[in-house]
Tab-separated table of C-alpha atoms in Angstrom:
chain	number	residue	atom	x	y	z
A	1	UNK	CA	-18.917	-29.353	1.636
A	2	UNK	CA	-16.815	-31.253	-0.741
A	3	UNK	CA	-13.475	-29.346	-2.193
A	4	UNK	CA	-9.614	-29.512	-2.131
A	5	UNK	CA	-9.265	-27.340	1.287
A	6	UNK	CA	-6.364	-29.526	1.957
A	7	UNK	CA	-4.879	-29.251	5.682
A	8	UNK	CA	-3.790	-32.406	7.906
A	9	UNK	CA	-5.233	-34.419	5.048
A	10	UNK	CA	-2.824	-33.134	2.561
A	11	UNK	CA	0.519	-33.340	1.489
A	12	UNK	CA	2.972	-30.827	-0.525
A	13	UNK	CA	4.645	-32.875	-3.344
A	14	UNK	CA	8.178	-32.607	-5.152
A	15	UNK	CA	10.532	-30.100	-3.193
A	16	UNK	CA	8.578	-28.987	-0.616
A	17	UNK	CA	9.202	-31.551	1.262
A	18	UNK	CA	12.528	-29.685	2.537
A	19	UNK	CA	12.304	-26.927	5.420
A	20	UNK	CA	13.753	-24.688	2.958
A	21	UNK	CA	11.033	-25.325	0.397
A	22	UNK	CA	8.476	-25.075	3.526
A	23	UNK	CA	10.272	-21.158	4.802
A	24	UNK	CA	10.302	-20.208	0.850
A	25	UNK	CA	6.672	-20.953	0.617
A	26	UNK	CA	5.580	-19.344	3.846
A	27	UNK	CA	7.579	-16.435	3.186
A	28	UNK	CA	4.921	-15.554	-0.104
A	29	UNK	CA	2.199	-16.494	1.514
A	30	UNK	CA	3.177	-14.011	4.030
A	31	UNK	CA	2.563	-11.453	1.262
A	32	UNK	CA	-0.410	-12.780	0.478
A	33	UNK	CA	-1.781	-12.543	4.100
A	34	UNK	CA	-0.072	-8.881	4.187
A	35	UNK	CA	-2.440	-7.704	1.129
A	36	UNK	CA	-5.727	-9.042	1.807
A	37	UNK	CA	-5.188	-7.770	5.364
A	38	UNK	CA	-4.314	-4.307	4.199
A	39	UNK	CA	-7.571	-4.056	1.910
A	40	UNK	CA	-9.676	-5.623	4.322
A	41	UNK	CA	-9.236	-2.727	6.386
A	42	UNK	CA	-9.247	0.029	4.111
A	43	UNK	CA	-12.930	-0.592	4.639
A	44	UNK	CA	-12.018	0.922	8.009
A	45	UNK	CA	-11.201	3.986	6.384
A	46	UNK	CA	-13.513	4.143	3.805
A	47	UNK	CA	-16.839	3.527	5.684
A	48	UNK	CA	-16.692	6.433	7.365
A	49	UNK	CA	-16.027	8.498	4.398
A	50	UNK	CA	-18.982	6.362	2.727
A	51	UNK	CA	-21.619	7.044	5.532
A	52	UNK	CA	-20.962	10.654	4.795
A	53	UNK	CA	-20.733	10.654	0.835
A	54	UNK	CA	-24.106	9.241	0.589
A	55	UNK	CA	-25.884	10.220	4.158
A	56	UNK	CA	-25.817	6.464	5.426
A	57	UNK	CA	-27.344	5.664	9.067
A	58	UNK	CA	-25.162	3.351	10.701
A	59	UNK	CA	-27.483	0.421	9.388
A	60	UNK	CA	-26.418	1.302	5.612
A	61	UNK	CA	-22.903	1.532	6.300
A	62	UNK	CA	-22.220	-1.466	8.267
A	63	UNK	CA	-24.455	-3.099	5.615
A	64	UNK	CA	-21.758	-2.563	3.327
A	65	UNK	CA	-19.566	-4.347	5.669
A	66	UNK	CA	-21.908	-7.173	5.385
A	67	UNK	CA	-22.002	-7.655	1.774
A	68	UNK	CA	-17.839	-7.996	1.589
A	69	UNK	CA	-18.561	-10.905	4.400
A	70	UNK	CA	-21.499	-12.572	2.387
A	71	UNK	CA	-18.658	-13.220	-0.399
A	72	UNK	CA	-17.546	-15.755	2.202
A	73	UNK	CA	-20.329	-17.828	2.693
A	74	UNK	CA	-21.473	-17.633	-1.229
A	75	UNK	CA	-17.787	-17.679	-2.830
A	76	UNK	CA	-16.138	-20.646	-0.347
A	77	UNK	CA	-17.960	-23.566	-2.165
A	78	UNK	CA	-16.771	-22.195	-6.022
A	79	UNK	CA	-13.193	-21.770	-4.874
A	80	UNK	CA	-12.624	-25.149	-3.363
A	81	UNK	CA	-13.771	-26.174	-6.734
A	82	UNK	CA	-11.175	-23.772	-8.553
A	83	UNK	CA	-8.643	-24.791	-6.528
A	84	UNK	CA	-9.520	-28.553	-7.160
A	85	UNK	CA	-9.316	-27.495	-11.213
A	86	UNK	CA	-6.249	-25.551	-11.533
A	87	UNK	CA	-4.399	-25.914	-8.264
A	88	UNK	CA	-3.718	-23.960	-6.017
A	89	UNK	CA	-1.153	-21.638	-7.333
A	90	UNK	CA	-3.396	-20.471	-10.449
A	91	UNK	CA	-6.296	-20.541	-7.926
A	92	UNK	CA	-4.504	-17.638	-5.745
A	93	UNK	CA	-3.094	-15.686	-9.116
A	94	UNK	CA	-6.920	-15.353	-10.442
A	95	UNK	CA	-7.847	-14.471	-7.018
A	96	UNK	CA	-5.659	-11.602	-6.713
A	97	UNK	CA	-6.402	-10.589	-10.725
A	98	UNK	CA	-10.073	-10.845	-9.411
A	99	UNK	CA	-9.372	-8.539	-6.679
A	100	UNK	CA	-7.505	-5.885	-9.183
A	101	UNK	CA	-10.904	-6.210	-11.558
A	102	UNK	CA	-13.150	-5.224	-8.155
A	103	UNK	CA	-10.190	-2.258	-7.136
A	104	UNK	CA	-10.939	-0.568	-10.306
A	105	UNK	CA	-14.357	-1.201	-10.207
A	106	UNK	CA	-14.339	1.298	-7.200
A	107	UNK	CA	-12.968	3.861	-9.881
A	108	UNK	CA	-16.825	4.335	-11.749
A	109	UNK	CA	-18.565	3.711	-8.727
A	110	UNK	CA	-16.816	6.835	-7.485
A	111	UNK	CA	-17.107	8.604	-10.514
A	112	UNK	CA	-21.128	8.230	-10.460
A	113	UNK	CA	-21.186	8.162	-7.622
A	114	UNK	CA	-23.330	5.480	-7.064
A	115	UNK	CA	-23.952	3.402	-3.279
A	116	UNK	CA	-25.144	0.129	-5.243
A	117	UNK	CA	-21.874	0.213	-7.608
A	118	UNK	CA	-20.105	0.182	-4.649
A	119	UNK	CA	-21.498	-2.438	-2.904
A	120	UNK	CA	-20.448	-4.653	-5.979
A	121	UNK	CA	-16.808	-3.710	-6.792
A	122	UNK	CA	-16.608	-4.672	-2.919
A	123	UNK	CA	-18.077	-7.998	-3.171
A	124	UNK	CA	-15.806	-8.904	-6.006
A	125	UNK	CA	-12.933	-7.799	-4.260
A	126	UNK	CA	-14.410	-9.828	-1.055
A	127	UNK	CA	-14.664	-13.361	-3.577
A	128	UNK	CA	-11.189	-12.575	-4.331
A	129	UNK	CA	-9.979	-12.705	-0.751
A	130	UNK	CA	-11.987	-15.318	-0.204
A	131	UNK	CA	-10.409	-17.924	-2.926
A	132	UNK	CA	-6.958	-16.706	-1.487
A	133	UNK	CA	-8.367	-18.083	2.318
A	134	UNK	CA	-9.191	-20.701	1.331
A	135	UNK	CA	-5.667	-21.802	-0.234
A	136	UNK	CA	-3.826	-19.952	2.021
A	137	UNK	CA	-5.057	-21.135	5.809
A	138	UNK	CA	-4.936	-24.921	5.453
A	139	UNK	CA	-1.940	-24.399	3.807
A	140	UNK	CA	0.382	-22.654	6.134
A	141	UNK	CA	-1.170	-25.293	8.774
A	142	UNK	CA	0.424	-28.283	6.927
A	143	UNK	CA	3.744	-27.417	6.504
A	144	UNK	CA	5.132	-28.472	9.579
A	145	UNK	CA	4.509	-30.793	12.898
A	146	UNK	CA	0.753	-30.703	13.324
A	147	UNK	CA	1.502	-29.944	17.629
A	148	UNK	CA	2.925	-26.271	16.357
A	149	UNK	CA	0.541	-25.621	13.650
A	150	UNK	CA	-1.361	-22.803	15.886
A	151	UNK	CA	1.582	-21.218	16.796
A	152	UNK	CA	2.739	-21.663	12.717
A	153	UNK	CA	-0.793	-19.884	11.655
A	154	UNK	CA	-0.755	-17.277	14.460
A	155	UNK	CA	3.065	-16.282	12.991
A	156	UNK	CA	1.568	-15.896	9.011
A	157	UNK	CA	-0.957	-14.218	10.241
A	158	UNK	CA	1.055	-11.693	12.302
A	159	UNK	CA	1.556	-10.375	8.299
A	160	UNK	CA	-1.775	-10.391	7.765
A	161	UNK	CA	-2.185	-7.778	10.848
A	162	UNK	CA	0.890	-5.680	9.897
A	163	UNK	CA	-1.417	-5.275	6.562
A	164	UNK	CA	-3.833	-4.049	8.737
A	165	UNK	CA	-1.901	-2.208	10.925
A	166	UNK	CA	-0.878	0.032	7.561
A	167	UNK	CA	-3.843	0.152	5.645
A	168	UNK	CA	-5.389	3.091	8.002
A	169	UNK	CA	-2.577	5.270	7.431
A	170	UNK	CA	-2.457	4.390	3.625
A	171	UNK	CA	-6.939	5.246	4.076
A	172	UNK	CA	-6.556	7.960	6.037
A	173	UNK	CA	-4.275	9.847	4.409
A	174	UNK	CA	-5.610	9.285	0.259
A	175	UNK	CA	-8.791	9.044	1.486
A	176	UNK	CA	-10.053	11.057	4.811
A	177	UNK	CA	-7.003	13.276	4.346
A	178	UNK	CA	-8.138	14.348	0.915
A	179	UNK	CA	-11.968	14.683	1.350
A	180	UNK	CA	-14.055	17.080	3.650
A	181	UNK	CA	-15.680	14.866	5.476
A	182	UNK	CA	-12.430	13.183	6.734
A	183	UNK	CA	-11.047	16.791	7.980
A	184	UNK	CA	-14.504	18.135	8.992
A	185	UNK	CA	-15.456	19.000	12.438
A	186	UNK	CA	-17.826	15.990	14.187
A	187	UNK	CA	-21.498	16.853	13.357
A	188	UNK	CA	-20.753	19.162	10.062
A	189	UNK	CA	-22.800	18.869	7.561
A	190	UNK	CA	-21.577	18.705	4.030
A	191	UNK	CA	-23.218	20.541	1.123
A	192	UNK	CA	-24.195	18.467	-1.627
A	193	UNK	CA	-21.112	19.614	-3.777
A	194	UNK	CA	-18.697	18.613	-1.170
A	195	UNK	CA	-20.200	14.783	-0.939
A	196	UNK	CA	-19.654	15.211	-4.722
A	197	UNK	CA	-16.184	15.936	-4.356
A	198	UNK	CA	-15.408	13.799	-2.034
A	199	UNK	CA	-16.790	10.531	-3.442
A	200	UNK	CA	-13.849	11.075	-5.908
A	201	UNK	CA	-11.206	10.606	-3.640
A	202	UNK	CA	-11.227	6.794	-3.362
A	203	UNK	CA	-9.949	6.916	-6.868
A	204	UNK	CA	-6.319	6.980	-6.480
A	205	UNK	CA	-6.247	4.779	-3.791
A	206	UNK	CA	-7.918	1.702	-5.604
A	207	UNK	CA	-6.006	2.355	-8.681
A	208	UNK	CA	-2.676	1.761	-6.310
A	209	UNK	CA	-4.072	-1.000	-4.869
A	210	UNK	CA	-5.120	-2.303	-8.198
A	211	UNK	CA	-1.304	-1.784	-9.409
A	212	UNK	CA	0.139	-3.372	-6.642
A	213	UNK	CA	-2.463	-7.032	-6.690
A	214	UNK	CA	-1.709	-7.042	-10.599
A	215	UNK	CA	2.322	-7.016	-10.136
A	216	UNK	CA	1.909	-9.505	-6.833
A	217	UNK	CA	-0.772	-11.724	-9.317
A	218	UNK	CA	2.947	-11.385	-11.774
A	219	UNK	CA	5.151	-12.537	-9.268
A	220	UNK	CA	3.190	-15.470	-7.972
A	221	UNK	CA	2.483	-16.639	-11.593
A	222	UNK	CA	6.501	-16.952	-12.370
A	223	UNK	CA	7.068	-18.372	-8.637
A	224	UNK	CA	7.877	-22.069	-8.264
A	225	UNK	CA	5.443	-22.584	-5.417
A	226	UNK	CA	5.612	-25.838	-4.028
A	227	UNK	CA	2.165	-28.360	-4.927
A	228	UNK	CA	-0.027	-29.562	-2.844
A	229	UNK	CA	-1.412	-32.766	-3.196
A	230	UNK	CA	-4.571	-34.653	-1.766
A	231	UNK	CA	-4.650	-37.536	0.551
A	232	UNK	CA	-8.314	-37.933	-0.112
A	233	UNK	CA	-9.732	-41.206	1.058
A	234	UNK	CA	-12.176	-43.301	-1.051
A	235	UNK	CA	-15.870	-42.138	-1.176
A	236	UNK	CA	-16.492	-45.403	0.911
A	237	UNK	CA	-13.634	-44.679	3.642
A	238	UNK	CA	-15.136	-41.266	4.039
A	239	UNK	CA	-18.639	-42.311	4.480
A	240	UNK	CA	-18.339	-44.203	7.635
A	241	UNK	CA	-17.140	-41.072	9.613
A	242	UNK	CA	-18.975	-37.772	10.628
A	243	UNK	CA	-17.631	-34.450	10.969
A	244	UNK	CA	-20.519	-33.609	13.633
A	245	UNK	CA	-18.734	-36.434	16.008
A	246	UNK	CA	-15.980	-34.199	16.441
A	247	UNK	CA	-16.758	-31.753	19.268
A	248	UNK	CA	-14.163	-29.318	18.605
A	249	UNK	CA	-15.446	-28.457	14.868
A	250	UNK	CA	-18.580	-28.526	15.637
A	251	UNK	CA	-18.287	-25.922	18.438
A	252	UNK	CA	-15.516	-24.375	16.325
A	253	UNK	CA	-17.495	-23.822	13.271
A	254	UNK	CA	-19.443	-21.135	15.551
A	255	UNK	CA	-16.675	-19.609	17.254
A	256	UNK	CA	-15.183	-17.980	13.879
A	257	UNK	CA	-18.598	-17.113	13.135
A	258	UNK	CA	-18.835	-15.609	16.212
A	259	UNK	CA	-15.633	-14.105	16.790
A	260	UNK	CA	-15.706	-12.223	13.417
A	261	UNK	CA	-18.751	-10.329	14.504
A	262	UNK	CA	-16.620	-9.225	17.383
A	263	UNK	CA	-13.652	-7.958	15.536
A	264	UNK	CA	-15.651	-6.678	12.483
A	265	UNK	CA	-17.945	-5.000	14.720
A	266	UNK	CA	-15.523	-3.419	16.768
A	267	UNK	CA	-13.190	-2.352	13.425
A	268	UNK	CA	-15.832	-0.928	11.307
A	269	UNK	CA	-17.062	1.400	14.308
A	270	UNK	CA	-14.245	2.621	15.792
A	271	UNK	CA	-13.596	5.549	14.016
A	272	UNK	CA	-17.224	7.103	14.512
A	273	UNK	CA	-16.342	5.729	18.331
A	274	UNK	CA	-13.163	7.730	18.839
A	275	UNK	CA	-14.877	10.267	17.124
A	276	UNK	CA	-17.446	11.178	19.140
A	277	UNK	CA	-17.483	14.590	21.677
A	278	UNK	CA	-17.683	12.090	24.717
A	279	UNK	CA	-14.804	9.710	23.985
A	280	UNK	CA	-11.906	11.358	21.215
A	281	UNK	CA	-13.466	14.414	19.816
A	282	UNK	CA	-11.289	14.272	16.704
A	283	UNK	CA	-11.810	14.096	13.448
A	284	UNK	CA	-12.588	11.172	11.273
A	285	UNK	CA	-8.709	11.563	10.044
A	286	UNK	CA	-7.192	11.863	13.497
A	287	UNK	CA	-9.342	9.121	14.264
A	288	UNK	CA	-7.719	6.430	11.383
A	289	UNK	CA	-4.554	7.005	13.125
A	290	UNK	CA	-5.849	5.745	16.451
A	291	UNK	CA	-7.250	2.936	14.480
A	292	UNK	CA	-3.473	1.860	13.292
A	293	UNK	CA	-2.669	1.243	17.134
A	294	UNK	CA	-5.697	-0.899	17.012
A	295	UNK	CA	-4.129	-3.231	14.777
A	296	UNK	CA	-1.184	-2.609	15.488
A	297	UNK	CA	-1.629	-4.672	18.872
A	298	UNK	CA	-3.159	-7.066	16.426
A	299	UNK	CA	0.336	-8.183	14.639
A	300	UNK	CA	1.972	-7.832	18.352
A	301	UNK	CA	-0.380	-10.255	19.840
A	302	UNK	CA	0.264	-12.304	17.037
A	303	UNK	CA	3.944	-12.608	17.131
A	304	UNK	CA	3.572	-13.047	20.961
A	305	UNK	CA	0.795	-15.945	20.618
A	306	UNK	CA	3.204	-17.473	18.017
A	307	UNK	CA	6.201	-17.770	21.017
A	308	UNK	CA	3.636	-18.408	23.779
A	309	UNK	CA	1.831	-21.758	21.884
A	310	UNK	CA	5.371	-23.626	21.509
A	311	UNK	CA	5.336	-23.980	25.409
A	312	UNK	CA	1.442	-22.825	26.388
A	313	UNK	CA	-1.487	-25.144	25.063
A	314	UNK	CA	-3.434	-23.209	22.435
A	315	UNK	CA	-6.403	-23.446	24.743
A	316	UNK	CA	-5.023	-21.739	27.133
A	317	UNK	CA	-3.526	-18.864	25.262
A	318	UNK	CA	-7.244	-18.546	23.911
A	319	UNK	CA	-8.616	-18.369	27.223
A	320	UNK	CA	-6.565	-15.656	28.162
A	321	UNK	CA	-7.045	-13.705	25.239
A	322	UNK	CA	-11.015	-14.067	25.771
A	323	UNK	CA	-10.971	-12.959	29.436
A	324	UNK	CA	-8.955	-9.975	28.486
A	325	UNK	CA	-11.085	-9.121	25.598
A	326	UNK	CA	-13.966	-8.979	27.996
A	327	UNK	CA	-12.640	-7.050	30.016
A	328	UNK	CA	-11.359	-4.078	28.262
A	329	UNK	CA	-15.167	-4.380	25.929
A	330	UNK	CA	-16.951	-3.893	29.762
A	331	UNK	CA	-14.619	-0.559	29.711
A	332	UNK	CA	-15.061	0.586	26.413
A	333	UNK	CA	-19.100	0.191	27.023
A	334	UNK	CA	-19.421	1.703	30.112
A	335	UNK	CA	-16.744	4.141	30.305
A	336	UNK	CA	-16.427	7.731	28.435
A	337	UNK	CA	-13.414	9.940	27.085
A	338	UNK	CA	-9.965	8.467	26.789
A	339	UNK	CA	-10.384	5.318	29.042
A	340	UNK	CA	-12.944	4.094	26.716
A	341	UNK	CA	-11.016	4.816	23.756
A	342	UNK	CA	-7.660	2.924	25.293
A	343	UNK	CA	-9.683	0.209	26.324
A	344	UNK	CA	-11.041	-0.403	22.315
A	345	UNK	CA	-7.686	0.154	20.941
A	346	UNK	CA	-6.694	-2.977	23.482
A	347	UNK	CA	-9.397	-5.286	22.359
A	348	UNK	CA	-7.022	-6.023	19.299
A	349	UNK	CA	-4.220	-7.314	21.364
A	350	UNK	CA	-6.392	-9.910	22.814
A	351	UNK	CA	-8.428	-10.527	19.412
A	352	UNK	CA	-5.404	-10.946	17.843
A	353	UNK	CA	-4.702	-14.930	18.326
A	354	UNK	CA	-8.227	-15.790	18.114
A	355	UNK	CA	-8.748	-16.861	14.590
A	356	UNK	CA	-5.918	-18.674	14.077
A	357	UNK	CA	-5.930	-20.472	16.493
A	358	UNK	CA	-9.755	-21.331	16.925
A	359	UNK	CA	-8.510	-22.512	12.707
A	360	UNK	CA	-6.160	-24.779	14.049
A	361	UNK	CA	-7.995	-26.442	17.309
A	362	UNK	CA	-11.169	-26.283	15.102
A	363	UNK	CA	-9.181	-28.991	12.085
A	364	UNK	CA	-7.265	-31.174	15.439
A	365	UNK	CA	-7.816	-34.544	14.884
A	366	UNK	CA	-10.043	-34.572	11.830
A	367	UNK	CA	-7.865	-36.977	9.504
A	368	UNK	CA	-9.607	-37.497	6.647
A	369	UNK	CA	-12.731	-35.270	7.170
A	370	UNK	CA	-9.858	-32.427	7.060
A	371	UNK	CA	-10.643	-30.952	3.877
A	372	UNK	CA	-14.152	-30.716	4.319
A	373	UNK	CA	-14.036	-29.270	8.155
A	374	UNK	CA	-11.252	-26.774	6.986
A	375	UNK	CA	-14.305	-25.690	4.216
A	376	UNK	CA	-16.347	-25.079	6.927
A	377	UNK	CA	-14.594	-22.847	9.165
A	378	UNK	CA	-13.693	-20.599	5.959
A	379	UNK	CA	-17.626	-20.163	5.046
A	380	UNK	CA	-17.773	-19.508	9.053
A	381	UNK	CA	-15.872	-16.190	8.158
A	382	UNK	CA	-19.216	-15.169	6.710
A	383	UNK	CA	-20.261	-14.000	10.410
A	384	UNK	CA	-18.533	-10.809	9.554
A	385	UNK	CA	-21.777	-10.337	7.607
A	386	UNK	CA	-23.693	-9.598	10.739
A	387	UNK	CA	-22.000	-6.695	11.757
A	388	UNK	CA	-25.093	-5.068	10.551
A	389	UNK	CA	-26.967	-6.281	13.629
A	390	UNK	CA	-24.238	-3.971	15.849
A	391	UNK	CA	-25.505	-1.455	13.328
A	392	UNK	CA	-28.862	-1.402	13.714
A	393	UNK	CA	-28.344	-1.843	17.685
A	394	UNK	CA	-26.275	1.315	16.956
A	395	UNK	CA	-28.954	3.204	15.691
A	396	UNK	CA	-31.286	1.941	17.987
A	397	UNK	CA	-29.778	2.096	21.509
A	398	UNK	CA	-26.912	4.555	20.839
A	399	UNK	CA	-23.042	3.510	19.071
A	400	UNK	CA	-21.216	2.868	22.632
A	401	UNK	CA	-23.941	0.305	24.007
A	402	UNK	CA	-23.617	-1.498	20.895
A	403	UNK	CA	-20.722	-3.085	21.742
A	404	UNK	CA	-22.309	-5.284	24.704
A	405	UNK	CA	-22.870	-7.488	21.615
A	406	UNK	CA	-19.143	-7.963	21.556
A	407	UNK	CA	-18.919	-8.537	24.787
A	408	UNK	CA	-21.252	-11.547	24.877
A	409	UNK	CA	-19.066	-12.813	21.963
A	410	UNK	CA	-16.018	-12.871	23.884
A	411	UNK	CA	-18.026	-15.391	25.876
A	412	UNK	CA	-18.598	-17.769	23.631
A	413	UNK	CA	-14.750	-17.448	22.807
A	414	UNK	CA	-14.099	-18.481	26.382
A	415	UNK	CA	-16.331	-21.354	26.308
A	416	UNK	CA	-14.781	-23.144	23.083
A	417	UNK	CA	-11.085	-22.577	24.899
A	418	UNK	CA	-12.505	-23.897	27.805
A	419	UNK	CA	-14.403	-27.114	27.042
A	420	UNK	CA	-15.280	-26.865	22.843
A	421	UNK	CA	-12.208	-27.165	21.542
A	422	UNK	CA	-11.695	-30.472	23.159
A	423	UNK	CA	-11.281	-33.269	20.284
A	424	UNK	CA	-13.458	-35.651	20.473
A	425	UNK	CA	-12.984	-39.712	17.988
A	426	UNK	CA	-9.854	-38.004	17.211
A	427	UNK	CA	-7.573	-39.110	14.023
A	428	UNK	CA	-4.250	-39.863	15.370
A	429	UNK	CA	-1.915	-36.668	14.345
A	430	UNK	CA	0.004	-36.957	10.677
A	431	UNK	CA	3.259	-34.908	10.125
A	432	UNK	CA	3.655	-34.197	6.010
């Protein structure tokens, strides 16, 4: 994959090549980690509220999950090229302004209401996240020593979770809170004029969130955000090395795949989890609040893997995290009432450093095969896509023994901190 996904083979030009310029620069992309993190998981929220609206079996509804991670694999390639165009601070204004166009296209799709309607407006919001990834990441892992640029990525995206950790309030109260089917007993049907009724209520939420990614798109635009420049070598330089002689992105590639059917899988489901007779019995609204401690642990884990990596090797800390994500996934299969609930709700203090810091040990030692390896682990996201598989496993062998499919994820995590992640015809380490 060719493209401008700049990381250890990039440099930021002009004044960012100050630590002030470097904190002033982090310190927005923070926001832009916050926002895509809080609409990500409004998906949490509205799910739920979806599968009832139009009578989806979990298959359907996680399906919908799988078309805002398809917008990974298809959209990664196109912004690369963007960014390569314009640069990347136009590239992440017309990502959030594409965002904003797919926000209100959730208004008509609610007005209809139609299932198919939705599934777009969410893939265009999904493209838009996707071009602001792919700037963002490889970004926040050059500015600074490349020996810290885990714990660096882990601290960013501590933002990202606190986005998340909000969102299912924000969801739960505009859009469970408001509708019947978010206050509703577990197993009540709705009548056909309720589902009517409450297909509207996404409304005002997306118009906010419209608001708000327009006025951020504003703010961005009139920022002096310091430029990144390539350190691309020469089509002949590049040809004489391989990205698949470097063990740690090849096995890395897979592990965000991977790992992002674990946490999608786990996210999307937990309400309907928590919600059942045998684990919560609440309803769907009670249930988005229990989802806010989720990832809530999330941004803690985070801010704690941030402090941990500048004296514990990343591998290590991801290790950890893997075993304990095991763990508490054997309890939350096997286990009923409020020890399996507890035990889900933990999962996202161990999941918490796992992307970041696969990101970062998954670009080590790549040189001038950065840019394209760094492309690579973004389209990776696209595993989120297969959440429908937990779905249909779901349907098929009941919602709690679906999760032995995370469980065999957090395996594979264990194995890439273990042995994978291990660099192999390593480029010696550059500091920009």
């Amino acid at each position: 994959m060719a493209g401008p996904i700049h990381s250890a083979g990039a440099t930021l030009a002009g004044e960012a090549s100050s630590p002030a310029s470097y904190k002033s620069a982090l310190s927005l992309l923070a926001s832009l980690f916050f926002i895509w993190g809080f609409i990500t998981v409004i998906n949490n929220t509205l799910l739920p509220h979806l599968r009832s609206v139009f009578e989806l079996s979990y298959t359907q509804t996680t399906l919908i999950e799988s078309v805002w991670f398809i917008a990974y694999f298809v959209a990664s390639i196109p912004s690369a090229r963007l960014i390569e165009r314009v640069g990347y601070k136009k590239a992440m204004v017309v990502g959030l302004c594409i965002m904003a166009a797919g926000a209100l296209g959730m208004i008509p799709a609610a007005r209809l209401p139609s299932y198919a309607v939705t599934l777009v407006a969410l893939f265009v919001i999904a493209c838009g996240i996707t071009l602001l990834q792919v700037a963002a990441n490889p970004y926040v892992a050059v500015v600074g020593p490349p020996q810290t640029a885990s714990s660096r990525l882990n601290l960013v995206q501590a933002f990202n979770s606190l986005g998340t950790m909000f969102a299912p309030l924000f969801g739960g109260y505009l859009i469970l809170g408001r509708s019947t089917s978010g206050t509703a007993e577990a197993g009540q049907v709705l009548t056909q004029a309720e589902r009517l009724a409450d297909a509207q209520a996404v409304q005002l939420p997306y118009l906010i969130v419209a608001a708000v990614l327009v006025l951020l798109a504003v703010i961005i635009a009139r920022y002096p955000l310091p430029a990144m420049t390539s350190r691309r070598v020469s089509k002949d330089e590049r040809g004489a090395h391989s990205l698949w002689k470097h063990r740690n992105l090849v096995f890395g590639i897979p592990a965000i795949f991977i790992y992002l059917i674990a946490e999608i899988g786990v996210a999307n489901l937990f309400i309907n989890f928590v919600s059942q007779p045998d684990i919560g019995n609440v309803t769907h609204e009670r249930a988005s609040h229990y989802l806010f401690l989720l990832w809530g642990g999330m941004m803690v884990g985070r801010f704690v893997g941030s402090v941990l990596m500048r004296s514990i090797s990343a591998e290590r800390v991801l290790a950890g995290a893997a075993i304990g994500a095991f763990v508490v996934m054997l309890v939350a299969t096997f286990a009923s009432g409020a020890t399996a609930m507890w035990a889900l709700i933990a999962v996202g203090l161990f999941h918490s450093v796992m992307f970041p810091t696969i990101f970062t040990l998954g670009i080590r030692g790549l040189g001038p095969l950065t840019e394209e390896g760094a492309g690579l682990l973004i389209m990776a996201i696209a595993g989120g896509a297969l959440v429908v598989v937990q779905g249909w496993l779901a349907d098929m062998y009941g919602l709690q023994m679906s999760f032995l499919l995370t469980v065999v994820c957090e395996l594979y995590i264990l194995f890439y901190a273990a042995w994978g992640a291990k660099p192999t015809n390593a480029f010696p380490d550059t500091q920009v």
